[in-house]
mmCIF file of C-alpha atoms in Angstrom:
data_model
loop_
_atom_site.group_PDB
_atom_site.id
_atom_site.type_symbol
_atom_site.label_atom_id
_atom_site.label_comp_id
_atom_site.label_asym_id
_atom_site.label_seq_id
_atom_site.Cartn_x
_atom_site.Cartn_y
_atom_site.Cartn_z
ATOM 1 C CA MET U 1 36.982 -28.174 16.645
ATOM 2 C CA GLY U 2 33.542 -27.733 15.351
ATOM 3 C CA LYS U 3 30.730 -25.438 17.342
ATOM 4 C CA GLY U 4 28.519 -28.026 19.248
ATOM 5 C CA PRO U 5 24.639 -27.813 18.573
ATOM 6 C CA PHE U 6 23.993 -25.844 21.705
ATOM 7 C CA SER U 7 27.159 -22.997 21.565
ATOM 8 C CA PHE U 8 24.760 -20.081 19.960
ATOM 9 C CA ARG U 9 24.094 -18.562 22.446
ATOM 10 C CA ARG U 10 28.069 -17.568 24.023
ATOM 11 C CA SER U 11 28.662 -17.238 19.339
ATOM 12 C CA SER U 12 26.347 -14.432 18.846
ATOM 13 C CA PRO U 13 27.601 -11.987 20.476
ATOM 14 C CA ARG U 14 31.230 -12.644 18.668
ATOM 15 C CA ARG U 15 29.682 -12.602 15.244
ATOM 16 C CA ARG U 16 27.935 -9.078 16.271
ATOM 17 C CA THR U 17 31.245 -7.592 17.334
ATOM 18 C CA LYS U 18 32.517 -8.671 14.276
ATOM 19 C CA LYS U 19 30.753 -7.260 11.914
ATOM 20 C CA PRO U 20 32.440 -4.188 10.049
ATOM 21 C CA PRO U 21 31.232 -0.918 11.128
ATOM 22 C CA SER U 22 30.027 0.042 7.516
ATOM 23 C CA GLN U 23 27.043 -2.486 8.229
ATOM 24 C CA SER U 24 26.429 -1.546 11.870
ATOM 25 C CA PRO U 25 22.932 0.570 12.216
ATOM 26 C CA LEU U 26 22.576 3.450 13.611
ATOM 27 C CA ALA U 27 19.745 4.707 15.668
ATOM 28 C CA THR U 28 19.312 8.118 13.088
ATOM 29 C CA PRO U 29 18.285 6.970 9.985
ATOM 30 C CA PRO U 30 21.050 7.144 6.753
ATOM 31 C CA PRO U 31 19.993 9.701 4.676
ATOM 32 C CA ALA U 32 20.710 6.990 1.752
ATOM 33 C CA ILE U 33 21.327 3.181 2.094
ATOM 34 C CA SER U 34 23.281 2.011 -0.532
ATOM 35 C CA GLY U 35 25.624 -1.165 -1.752
ATOM 36 C CA SER U 36 25.091 -4.522 -3.421
ATOM 37 C CA SER U 37 22.955 -5.707 -0.422
ATOM 38 C CA PHE U 38 19.538 -3.948 -2.056
ATOM 39 C CA GLU U 39 17.880 -4.171 -4.863
ATOM 40 C CA ASN U 40 15.746 -2.016 -6.972
ATOM 41 C CA GLY U 41 12.010 -3.106 -6.215
ATOM 42 C CA GLY U 42 11.297 -3.258 -9.555
ATOM 43 C CA GLY U 43 13.161 -6.314 -10.264
ATOM 44 C CA GLY U 44 14.459 -9.910 -9.580
ATOM 45 C CA ALA U 45 13.855 -11.215 -5.327
ATOM 46 C CA VAL U 46 15.673 -10.059 -2.484
ATOM 47 C CA THR U 47 19.603 -10.281 -2.079
ATOM 48 C CA LYS U 48 20.392 -13.334 0.838
ATOM 49 C CA ALA U 49 20.153 -12.696 4.149
ATOM 50 C CA LYS U 50 22.731 -12.010 7.162
ATOM 51 C CA LYS U 51 23.914 -14.975 9.128
ATOM 52 C CA LYS U 52 21.838 -15.786 11.544
ATOM 53 C CA THR U 53 22.286 -15.051 15.358
ATOM 54 C CA GLY U 54 21.438 -15.685 18.395
ATOM 55 C CA GLY U 55 17.868 -15.359 18.405
ATOM 56 C CA ALA U 56 17.361 -13.499 15.607
ATOM 57 C CA ARG U 57 14.535 -12.990 13.489
ATOM 58 C CA LEU U 58 13.836 -12.812 9.772
ATOM 59 C CA TRP U 59 13.279 -9.197 8.801
ATOM 60 C CA MET U 60 13.293 -7.129 5.452
ATOM 61 C CA ARG U 61 14.748 -3.753 5.133
ATOM 62 C CA VAL U 62 13.027 -1.704 2.325
ATOM 63 C CA ASP U 63 14.302 2.175 1.859
ATOM 64 C CA ARG U 64 12.257 4.958 -0.023
ATOM 65 C CA THR U 65 13.679 3.671 -3.304
ATOM 66 C CA GLY U 66 12.175 0.673 -2.684
ATOM 67 C CA ARG U 67 15.630 -0.946 -2.218
ATOM 68 C CA SER U 68 14.862 -4.356 0.305
ATOM 69 C CA GLU U 69 17.055 -6.295 2.005
ATOM 70 C CA LEU U 70 16.582 -9.478 3.999
ATOM 71 C CA VAL U 71 18.352 -9.279 7.127
ATOM 72 C CA GLU U 72 18.447 -10.983 10.940
ATOM 73 C CA TRP U 73 18.404 -9.197 13.784
ATOM 74 C CA ASP U 74 17.978 -9.780 17.315
ATOM 75 C CA LYS U 75 16.211 -7.645 19.614
ATOM 76 C CA ASN U 76 19.053 -5.286 20.759
ATOM 77 C CA MET U 77 20.110 -4.665 17.290
ATOM 78 C CA ILE U 78 16.592 -3.345 15.467
ATOM 79 C CA ILE U 79 16.492 -1.741 19.369
ATOM 80 C CA ARG U 80 19.617 0.016 18.726
ATOM 81 C CA HIS U 81 18.778 0.415 15.178
ATOM 82 C CA ALA U 82 15.231 2.038 15.011
ATOM 83 C CA ALA U 83 15.558 3.797 18.383
ATOM 84 C CA ILE U 84 12.649 2.621 20.222
ATOM 85 C CA PRO U 85 11.706 0.796 23.809
ATOM 86 C CA ALA U 86 11.860 -2.480 24.296
ATOM 87 C CA ARG U 87 8.216 -3.212 24.769
ATOM 88 C CA ASP U 88 7.023 -2.241 21.537
ATOM 89 C CA LEU U 89 8.954 -5.175 19.853
ATOM 90 C CA ARG U 90 6.522 -7.649 22.705
ATOM 91 C CA ILE U 91 3.540 -5.767 20.391
ATOM 92 C CA LEU U 92 5.282 -7.588 17.459
ATOM 93 C CA GLY U 93 5.370 -10.662 19.392
ATOM 94 C CA PRO U 94 3.214 -14.094 18.698
ATOM 95 C CA VAL U 95 0.868 -12.644 21.896
ATOM 96 C CA PHE U 96 -0.529 -9.786 19.773
ATOM 97 C CA SER U 97 -0.736 -11.795 16.365
ATOM 98 C CA HIS U 98 -4.350 -10.053 15.700
ATOM 99 C CA SER U 99 -4.295 -7.166 17.501
ATOM 100 C CA SER U 100 -3.928 -3.759 16.608
ATOM 101 C CA ASN U 101 -1.726 -0.378 17.570
ATOM 102 C CA ILE U 102 -0.197 2.156 15.713
ATOM 103 C CA LEU U 103 2.524 3.673 17.809
ATOM 104 C CA ALA U 104 4.613 7.016 17.757
ATOM 105 C CA ARG U 105 7.971 7.437 18.498
ATOM 106 C CA GLU U 106 10.543 9.422 18.846
ATOM 107 C CA ARG U 107 12.304 8.227 15.331
ATOM 108 C CA ALA U 108 9.625 5.962 14.448
ATOM 109 C CA MET U 109 5.894 4.382 13.756
ATOM 110 C CA VAL U 110 5.285 1.005 15.311
ATOM 111 C CA VAL U 111 2.272 -0.562 12.978
ATOM 112 C CA ASN U 112 0.862 -3.736 14.498
ATOM 113 C CA LEU U 113 -2.091 -4.340 11.734
ATOM 114 C CA GLU U 114 -3.247 -7.944 11.582
ATOM 115 C CA PHE U 115 -0.644 -10.032 9.582
ATOM 116 C CA ILE U 116 1.691 -6.587 8.917
ATOM 117 C CA LYS U 117 4.439 -5.664 11.662
ATOM 118 C CA ALA U 118 6.213 -3.432 11.000
ATOM 119 C CA ILE U 119 8.685 -0.231 12.544
ATOM 120 C CA VAL U 120 8.803 2.739 9.876
ATOM 121 C CA THR U 121 11.602 5.382 10.487
ATOM 122 C CA ALA U 122 11.406 8.310 8.074
ATOM 123 C CA GLU U 123 14.050 6.434 5.758
ATOM 124 C CA GLU U 124 13.411 3.302 5.737
ATOM 125 C CA VAL U 125 10.806 0.029 6.606
ATOM 126 C CA LEU U 126 11.286 -3.027 8.785
ATOM 127 C CA LEU U 127 9.033 -5.610 8.209
ATOM 128 C CA LEU U 128 8.983 -8.868 10.203
ATOM 129 C CA ASP U 129 8.090 -11.940 8.658
ATOM 130 C CA PRO U 130 8.270 -10.694 4.660
ATOM 131 C CA LEU U 131 8.140 -14.573 3.849
ATOM 132 C CA ARG U 132 5.010 -15.002 4.981
ATOM 133 C CA GLN U 133 1.990 -15.535 2.274
ATOM 134 C CA GLU U 134 -0.256 -12.572 3.663
ATOM 135 C CA VAL U 135 2.331 -10.140 4.181
ATOM 136 C CA LEU U 136 4.181 -10.443 0.325
ATOM 137 C CA PRO U 137 0.953 -8.313 -1.336
ATOM 138 C CA PHE U 138 2.567 -6.195 1.238
ATOM 139 C CA VAL U 139 6.203 -6.469 -0.172
ATOM 140 C CA GLU U 140 5.324 -6.250 -3.854
ATOM 141 C CA GLN U 141 2.852 -3.391 -2.817
ATOM 142 C CA LEU U 142 6.420 -1.315 -1.235
ATOM 143 C CA ARG U 143 8.396 -2.552 -4.419
ATOM 144 C CA GLN U 144 5.998 -1.607 -7.067
ATOM 145 C CA GLN U 145 4.911 2.056 -5.101
ATOM 146 C CA LEU U 146 7.484 3.770 -3.496
ATOM 147 C CA PRO U 147 10.406 3.993 -5.619
ATOM 148 C CA TYR U 148 11.256 7.349 -7.495
ATOM 149 C CA LYS U 149 9.913 9.280 -5.008
ATOM 150 C CA ASN U 150 10.225 12.539 -3.434
ATOM 151 C CA GLN U 151 13.631 12.552 -0.975
ATOM 152 C CA PRO U 152 12.846 15.358 2.133
ATOM 153 C CA LYS U 153 14.501 18.412 1.668
ATOM 154 C CA LEU U 154 16.323 21.319 3.968
ATOM 155 C CA HIS U 155 14.971 24.309 2.375
ATOM 156 C CA GLY U 156 13.390 27.134 3.457
ATOM 157 C CA PRO U 157 9.624 27.918 2.686
ATOM 158 C CA ALA U 158 10.570 30.396 -0.456
ATOM 159 C CA ASP U 159 12.248 26.745 -2.025
ATOM 160 C CA GLU U 160 9.067 24.965 -1.428
ATOM 161 C CA GLN U 161 7.470 25.700 -4.302
ATOM 162 C CA GLU U 162 10.299 25.133 -6.461
ATOM 163 C CA ASN U 163 11.017 21.730 -4.632
ATOM 164 C CA ASP U 164 7.899 20.500 -5.047
ATOM 165 C CA MET U 165 8.338 20.477 -8.609
ATOM 166 C CA GLN U 166 11.348 18.363 -8.724
ATOM 167 C CA VAL U 167 11.164 14.562 -9.046
ATOM 168 C CA SER U 168 14.865 12.257 -7.437
ATOM 169 C CA ILE U 169 16.123 10.357 -10.190
ATOM 170 C CA GLY U 170 19.054 8.703 -9.013
ATOM 171 C CA ARG U 171 21.260 11.617 -7.266
ATOM 172 C CA GLN U 172 20.360 14.203 -9.593
ATOM 173 C CA TRP U 173 16.996 16.397 -9.699
ATOM 174 C CA LEU U 174 15.071 16.975 -12.776
ATOM 175 C CA PRO U 175 11.827 18.776 -13.400
ATOM 176 C CA ALA U 176 8.935 17.018 -13.110
ATOM 177 C CA PRO U 177 6.827 15.924 -15.958
ATOM 178 C CA GLU U 178 3.666 17.364 -16.970
ATOM 179 C CA SER U 179 2.244 13.805 -16.382
ATOM 180 C CA ALA U 180 3.248 13.912 -12.853
ATOM 181 C CA GLU U 181 0.193 16.034 -11.588
ATOM 182 C CA GLY U 182 -0.324 16.239 -7.609
ATOM 183 C CA LEU U 183 3.710 15.724 -6.803
ATOM 184 C CA GLN U 184 3.340 18.153 -4.611
ATOM 185 C CA ALA U 185 0.092 17.048 -2.144
ATOM 186 C CA GLU U 186 2.714 14.022 -2.334
ATOM 187 C CA LEU U 187 2.682 12.385 1.281
ATOM 188 C CA PRO U 188 5.658 11.858 2.897
ATOM 189 C CA PHE U 189 7.372 8.356 3.458
ATOM 190 C CA GLU U 190 5.756 7.116 6.657
ATOM 191 C CA PHE U 191 2.409 8.013 5.127
ATOM 192 C CA ARG U 192 2.884 5.792 1.769
ATOM 193 C CA VAL U 193 3.892 3.008 4.017
ATOM 194 C CA LEU U 194 1.358 3.996 6.568
ATOM 195 C CA GLU U 195 -1.410 4.029 3.468
ATOM 196 C CA ILE U 196 0.084 0.444 1.844
ATOM 197 C CA ALA U 197 -0.547 -0.762 5.027
ATOM 198 C CA LEU U 198 -3.974 0.156 5.458
ATOM 199 C CA GLU U 199 -4.351 -0.728 1.877
ATOM 200 C CA VAL U 200 -3.780 -4.733 2.083
ATOM 201 C CA VAL U 201 -5.030 -4.969 5.380
ATOM 202 C CA CYS U 202 -8.351 -3.628 4.037
ATOM 203 C CA THR U 203 -8.441 -5.389 0.919
ATOM 204 C CA PHE U 204 -7.621 -8.903 2.899
ATOM 205 C CA LEU U 205 -10.341 -8.344 5.472
ATOM 206 C CA ASP U 206 -12.612 -7.407 2.487
ATOM 207 C CA SER U 207 -12.012 -10.185 0.596
ATOM 208 C CA SER U 208 -12.712 -12.335 3.481
ATOM 209 C CA VAL U 209 -15.788 -10.859 3.881
ATOM 210 C CA ALA U 210 -16.896 -11.115 0.387
ATOM 211 C CA ASP U 211 -16.290 -14.941 0.508
ATOM 212 C CA LEU U 212 -18.045 -15.322 3.523
ATOM 213 C CA GLU U 213 -20.931 -13.989 2.335
ATOM 214 C CA ARG U 214 -20.874 -16.276 -0.549
ATOM 215 C CA GLY U 215 -20.848 -19.109 1.290
ATOM 216 C CA ALA U 216 -23.129 -18.067 4.122
ATOM 217 C CA TYR U 217 -26.178 -17.306 2.041
ATOM 218 C CA PRO U 218 -26.281 -20.396 0.508
ATOM 219 C CA VAL U 219 -26.474 -22.680 4.376
ATOM 220 C CA LEU U 220 -28.969 -20.174 5.765
ATOM 221 C CA ASP U 221 -31.453 -20.786 3.241
ATOM 222 C CA GLU U 222 -30.648 -24.201 3.255
ATOM 223 C CA LEU U 223 -31.167 -24.181 6.667
ATOM 224 C CA ALA U 224 -34.393 -22.580 6.232
ATOM 225 C CA ARG U 225 -35.792 -25.322 3.986
ATOM 226 C CA ASN U 226 -34.904 -28.174 5.978
ATOM 227 C CA VAL U 227 -33.877 -27.761 9.476
ATOM 228 C CA SER U 228 -31.557 -30.881 10.349
ATOM 229 C CA THR U 229 -28.437 -31.566 12.314
ATOM 230 C CA LYS U 230 -25.852 -30.834 9.556
ATOM 231 C CA ASN U 231 -27.651 -27.796 9.024
ATOM 232 C CA LEU U 232 -27.345 -26.153 11.895
ATOM 233 C CA GLU U 233 -23.604 -27.158 12.808
ATOM 234 C CA HIS U 234 -22.812 -25.453 9.484
ATOM 235 C CA VAL U 235 -24.412 -22.356 10.928
ATOM 236 C CA ARG U 236 -22.615 -22.221 14.152
ATOM 237 C CA SER U 237 -19.246 -22.727 12.265
ATOM 238 C CA LEU U 238 -20.316 -19.951 10.106
ATOM 239 C CA LYS U 239 -21.561 -17.744 12.930
ATOM 240 C CA SER U 240 -17.948 -18.253 15.148
ATOM 241 C CA ASN U 241 -16.518 -17.146 11.566
ATOM 242 C CA LEU U 242 -18.406 -14.452 11.404
ATOM 243 C CA THR U 243 -17.722 -13.378 15.014
ATOM 244 C CA ARG U 244 -13.917 -13.715 15.016
ATOM 245 C CA LEU U 245 -13.929 -11.532 11.478
ATOM 246 C CA LEU U 246 -16.219 -9.342 12.800
ATOM 247 C CA ALA U 247 -14.002 -8.618 15.879
ATOM 248 C CA ARG U 248 -10.445 -8.573 13.873
ATOM 249 C CA VAL U 249 -12.176 -5.420 11.862
ATOM 250 C CA GLN U 250 -13.189 -3.793 14.966
ATOM 251 C CA LYS U 251 -9.608 -3.727 16.086
ATOM 252 C CA VAL U 252 -8.744 -2.181 12.788
ATOM 253 C CA ARG U 253 -11.561 0.338 12.736
ATOM 254 C CA ASP U 254 -11.365 1.343 16.916
ATOM 255 C CA GLU U 255 -7.273 1.746 16.691
ATOM 256 C CA ILE U 256 -8.029 4.734 13.590
ATOM 257 C CA GLU U 257 -10.489 6.006 15.545
ATOM 258 C CA HIS U 258 -8.280 6.359 18.274
ATOM 259 C CA LEU U 259 -5.783 8.291 16.366
ATOM 260 C CA LEU U 260 -8.224 10.239 14.453
ATOM 261 C CA ASP U 261 -9.841 12.032 17.743
ATOM 262 C CA ASP U 262 -6.365 12.565 18.984
ATOM 263 C CA ASN U 263 -4.486 15.820 17.435
ATOM 264 C CA GLU U 264 -1.668 15.190 19.456
ATOM 265 C CA ASP U 265 -0.876 11.867 18.490
ATOM 266 C CA MET U 266 -1.380 12.481 14.819
ATOM 267 C CA ALA U 267 0.759 15.127 14.613
ATOM 268 C CA GLN U 268 3.824 12.435 16.363
ATOM 269 C CA LEU U 269 3.455 10.204 13.232
ATOM 270 C CA TYR U 270 5.003 12.698 11.572
ATOM 271 C CA LEU U 271 8.682 11.095 11.119
ATOM 272 C CA THR U 272 9.575 13.429 8.012
ATOM 273 C CA ARG U 273 8.619 16.851 9.650
ATOM 274 C CA LYS U 274 10.772 15.837 13.050
ATOM 275 C CA TRP U 275 13.671 14.659 11.295
ATOM 276 C CA LEU U 276 13.847 17.428 9.074
ATOM 277 C CA GLN U 277 13.522 20.040 11.979
ATOM 278 C CA ASN U 278 16.425 18.038 13.344
ATOM 279 C CA GLN U 279 18.186 18.426 10.473
ATOM 280 C CA GLN U 280 17.520 22.012 10.015
ATOM 281 C CA PHE U 281 18.545 22.842 13.699
ATOM 282 C CA GLU U 282 21.755 20.928 13.302
ATOM 283 C CA ALA U 283 22.729 22.620 9.746
ATOM 284 C CA HIS U 284 21.610 26.304 11.618
ATOM 285 C CA SER U 285 24.078 25.067 14.925
ATOM 286 C CA GLY U 286 26.819 24.315 13.036
ATOM 287 C CA ALA U 287 26.858 27.398 10.863
ATOM 288 C CA THR U 288 26.464 29.319 14.080
ATOM 289 C CA VAL U 289 29.701 28.729 15.491
ATOM 290 C CA SER U 290 31.843 30.112 12.179
ATOM 291 C CA ASN U 291 29.753 33.347 12.114
ATOM 292 C CA ASN U 292 30.002 35.958 13.784
ATOM 293 C CA LEU U 293 26.661 37.930 16.033
ATOM 294 C CA SER U 294 26.355 40.015 13.030
ATOM 295 C CA ASN U 295 25.463 37.120 10.977
ATOM 296 C CA LEU U 296 23.808 34.793 14.475
ATOM 297 C CA ARG U 297 21.089 37.430 14.061
ATOM 298 C CA ARG U 298 20.801 37.313 10.398
ATOM 299 C CA LEU U 299 20.331 33.077 10.818
ATOM 300 C CA GLY U 300 17.946 33.527 13.526
ATOM 301 C CA SER U 301 15.765 35.400 11.568
ATOM 302 C CA THR U 302 15.946 33.113 8.413
ATOM 303 C CA ARG U 303 15.426 29.763 10.839
ATOM 304 C CA SER U 304 12.933 30.969 11.808
ATOM 305 C CA GLY U 305 11.255 31.479 8.507
ATOM 306 C CA SER U 306 12.473 28.096 7.623
ATOM 307 C CA LEU U 307 11.585 26.146 10.797
ATOM 308 C CA VAL U 308 8.009 24.463 10.735
ATOM 309 C CA THR U 309 6.626 26.499 12.851
ATOM 310 C CA SER U 310 3.805 25.167 15.927
ATOM 311 C CA ASN U 311 1.453 25.693 12.715
ATOM 312 C CA ASP U 312 2.574 23.381 11.003
ATOM 313 C CA ASP U 313 2.943 21.495 13.823
ATOM 314 C CA ASN U 314 -0.515 20.765 14.624
ATOM 315 C CA ASP U 315 -1.111 20.520 11.282
ATOM 316 C CA VAL U 316 -2.169 16.928 11.066
ATOM 317 C CA GLU U 317 -4.996 17.417 7.661
ATOM 318 C CA GLU U 318 -3.661 15.128 5.099
ATOM 319 C CA LEU U 319 -2.937 12.162 8.195
ATOM 320 C CA GLU U 320 -6.498 12.858 8.978
ATOM 321 C CA MET U 321 -8.110 12.556 5.663
ATOM 322 C CA LEU U 322 -6.086 9.472 4.825
ATOM 323 C CA LEU U 323 -6.928 7.656 7.768
ATOM 324 C CA GLU U 324 -10.906 8.802 7.319
ATOM 325 C CA ALA U 325 -10.583 7.011 3.752
ATOM 326 C CA TYR U 326 -9.682 3.812 5.329
ATOM 327 C CA PHE U 327 -11.597 3.983 8.636
ATOM 328 C CA MET U 328 -14.264 5.157 6.267
ATOM 329 C CA GLN U 329 -13.702 1.642 4.047
ATOM 330 C CA LEU U 330 -13.281 -0.728 7.370
ATOM 331 C CA ASP U 331 -17.008 0.496 8.479
ATOM 332 C CA GLY U 332 -18.419 -0.510 5.133
ATOM 333 C CA THR U 333 -16.479 -3.774 5.541
ATOM 334 C CA ARG U 334 -17.999 -3.931 9.359
ATOM 335 C CA ASN U 335 -21.781 -2.847 8.034
ATOM 336 C CA LYS U 336 -21.307 -5.894 5.771
ATOM 337 C CA ILE U 337 -20.867 -8.628 8.478
ATOM 338 C CA LEU U 338 -23.278 -7.026 10.221
ATOM 339 C CA SER U 339 -25.838 -7.420 7.668
ATOM 340 C CA VAL U 340 -24.986 -11.067 7.458
ATOM 341 C CA ARG U 341 -25.053 -11.473 11.424
ATOM 342 C CA GLU U 342 -28.360 -9.427 10.802
ATOM 343 C CA TYR U 343 -29.198 -11.936 7.662
ATOM 344 C CA ILE U 344 -28.484 -14.801 10.182
ATOM 345 C CA ASP U 345 -30.772 -13.666 13.412
ATOM 346 C CA ASP U 346 -33.855 -13.447 11.155
ATOM 347 C CA THR U 347 -33.111 -16.875 9.671
ATOM 348 C CA GLU U 348 -32.688 -18.043 13.340
ATOM 349 C CA ASP U 349 -36.129 -16.541 14.094
ATOM 350 C CA TYR U 350 -37.451 -18.163 11.201
ATOM 351 C CA VAL U 351 -36.376 -21.421 11.848
ATOM 352 C CA ASN U 352 -38.008 -21.059 15.842
ATOM 353 C CA ILE U 353 -40.764 -20.424 14.299
ATOM 354 C CA GLN U 354 -41.178 -23.599 12.564
ATOM 355 C CA LEU U 355 -40.229 -24.862 15.574
ATOM 356 C CA ASP U 356 -42.985 -23.436 17.721
ATOM 357 C CA ASN U 357 -45.007 -24.240 14.951
ATOM 358 C CA HIS U 358 -44.246 -27.944 14.715
ATOM 359 C CA ARG U 359 -44.386 -28.117 18.642
ATOM 360 C CA ASN U 360 -47.870 -26.751 18.829
ATOM 361 C CA GLU U 361 -48.776 -29.707 16.233
ATOM 362 C CA LEU U 362 -47.151 -32.116 18.325
ATOM 363 C CA ILE U 363 -48.756 -30.644 21.550
ATOM 364 C CA GLN U 364 -52.286 -30.472 19.699
ATOM 365 C CA LEU U 365 -51.855 -34.028 18.464
ATOM 366 C CA GLN U 366 -51.348 -34.899 22.253
ATOM 367 C CA LEU U 367 -54.233 -32.906 22.853
ATOM 368 C CA THR U 368 -56.457 -35.309 20.348
ATOM 369 C CA LEU U 369 -55.037 -38.628 21.323
ATOM 370 C CA THR U 370 -56.011 -37.648 25.190
ATOM 371 C CA ILE U 371 -59.450 -36.601 24.250
ATOM 372 C CA ALA U 372 -59.540 -40.051 22.383
ATOM 373 C CA SER U 373 -58.352 -41.794 25.314
ATOM 374 C CA PHE U 374 -60.767 -40.104 27.554
ATOM 375 C CA ALA U 375 -63.356 -41.348 25.290
ATOM 376 C CA ILE U 376 -62.133 -44.693 24.761
ATOM 377 C CA ALA U 377 -61.802 -44.967 28.572
ATOM 378 C CA VAL U 378 -65.829 -43.517 29.608
ATOM 379 C CA GLU U 379 -67.011 -45.464 26.963
ATOM 380 C CA THR U 380 -64.787 -48.675 28.478
ATOM 381 C CA LEU U 381 -66.281 -47.706 31.895
ATOM 382 C CA ILE U 382 -70.410 -47.165 30.640
ATOM 383 C CA ALA U 383 -69.350 -51.049 28.430
ATOM 384 C CA GLY U 384 -68.052 -52.058 32.133
ATOM 385 C CA ALA U 385 -71.021 -51.011 34.014
ATOM 386 C CA PHE U 386 -73.319 -52.512 32.132
ATOM 387 C CA ALA U 387 -71.947 -55.716 32.410
ATOM 388 C CA THR U 388 -71.609 -55.063 36.019
ATOM 389 C CA CYS U 389 -75.353 -55.313 35.898
ATOM 390 C CA VAL U 390 -76.097 -57.896 33.767
ATOM 391 C CA GLU U 391 -74.514 -60.129 35.791
ATOM 392 C CA ALA U 392 -75.709 -58.975 38.830
ATOM 393 C CA ILE U 393 -79.456 -59.461 37.504
ATOM 394 C CA GLY U 394 -78.209 -62.362 36.488
ATOM 395 C CA TYR U 395 -76.920 -63.415 39.725
ATOM 396 C CA VAL U 396 -80.255 -62.360 41.898
ATOM 397 C CA SER U 397 -82.145 -64.407 39.806
ATOM 398 C CA LEU U 398 -80.717 -67.337 39.713
ATOM 399 C CA ILE U 399 -81.015 -67.414 43.568
ATOM 400 C CA PHE U 400 -84.453 -66.616 43.538
ATOM 401 C CA GLN U 401 -85.218 -69.309 41.307
#
């Protein structure tokens, strides 16, 4: 017997349990994502999505090499895979569609910037609703900018200089070419994703402001020339759009400013650093089991030199520079909106002056008409008085005759 149209709630748990273990995501991000379900970021369309389960939503997984996969996961699957609390998924819901949040969790970063709603780990990105028209530029940028980047390395400080001058191609480490300058200062994976998200959002907002500017000035100039109901309605609609756009820009700007004011929150966003610390701790813990006490002391000294120190944990300079750059860009976009609003206020003042001038002219005309009416009334009164006097004299004359 076939399934009824309302049987998806009972069938969704069975479908999840029938998945093979290789497709079941773990809380800890895997070091590499392999298999035919991914596709290189440089070519073609993404692979087919998995079968939809009850309450599932469309997500796109993009790993650090730019390979992508469309999946349909429910809330529980996302919580287990990304190790985030359930309340973070509500932030990515439709209720907070125009809010802006960048939240740091133990193993993930929750990014909600305008239309970009993503969960970023040290190894991959989970992007919600990737087929939306506004999100497509972000997906394209991820595919173009993420491939062939350095993988995190589990080495001590003695190997940092050597590792920084290497790039990963496939599974082999090759020396970096001379043209690849600045690879030693390459941002961690999560900051690369955050940078792309901020770039797409800032570009979108700046483009919206530019479109608003192109349509605002002709409308305001037309209103200054001709104050009519139609032009006033256009300006009212323009001012409403301007207020909404300013609020959206202000939300993103305030979120970045909040992060810049708190070094602790910025330090929690270093997911790759925390992931490396955990991997190094596990590696050194495993080594101490098979070594004697003398080796334990030696490994303790090695570990103290290789693990990231407390000073490094508080080093947030690269993230601070990244956020400051986009904060300044958003501040410039906000200033453009304020300039347009100031132009609207000036136009409204000019229109009010024109209306006051017309009102004064009407008052002057009314005063003139009132004076003329009074003069006519006085003349009529005098004429009436003379007529009454003449009539009285004639009546008296008739009496005496």
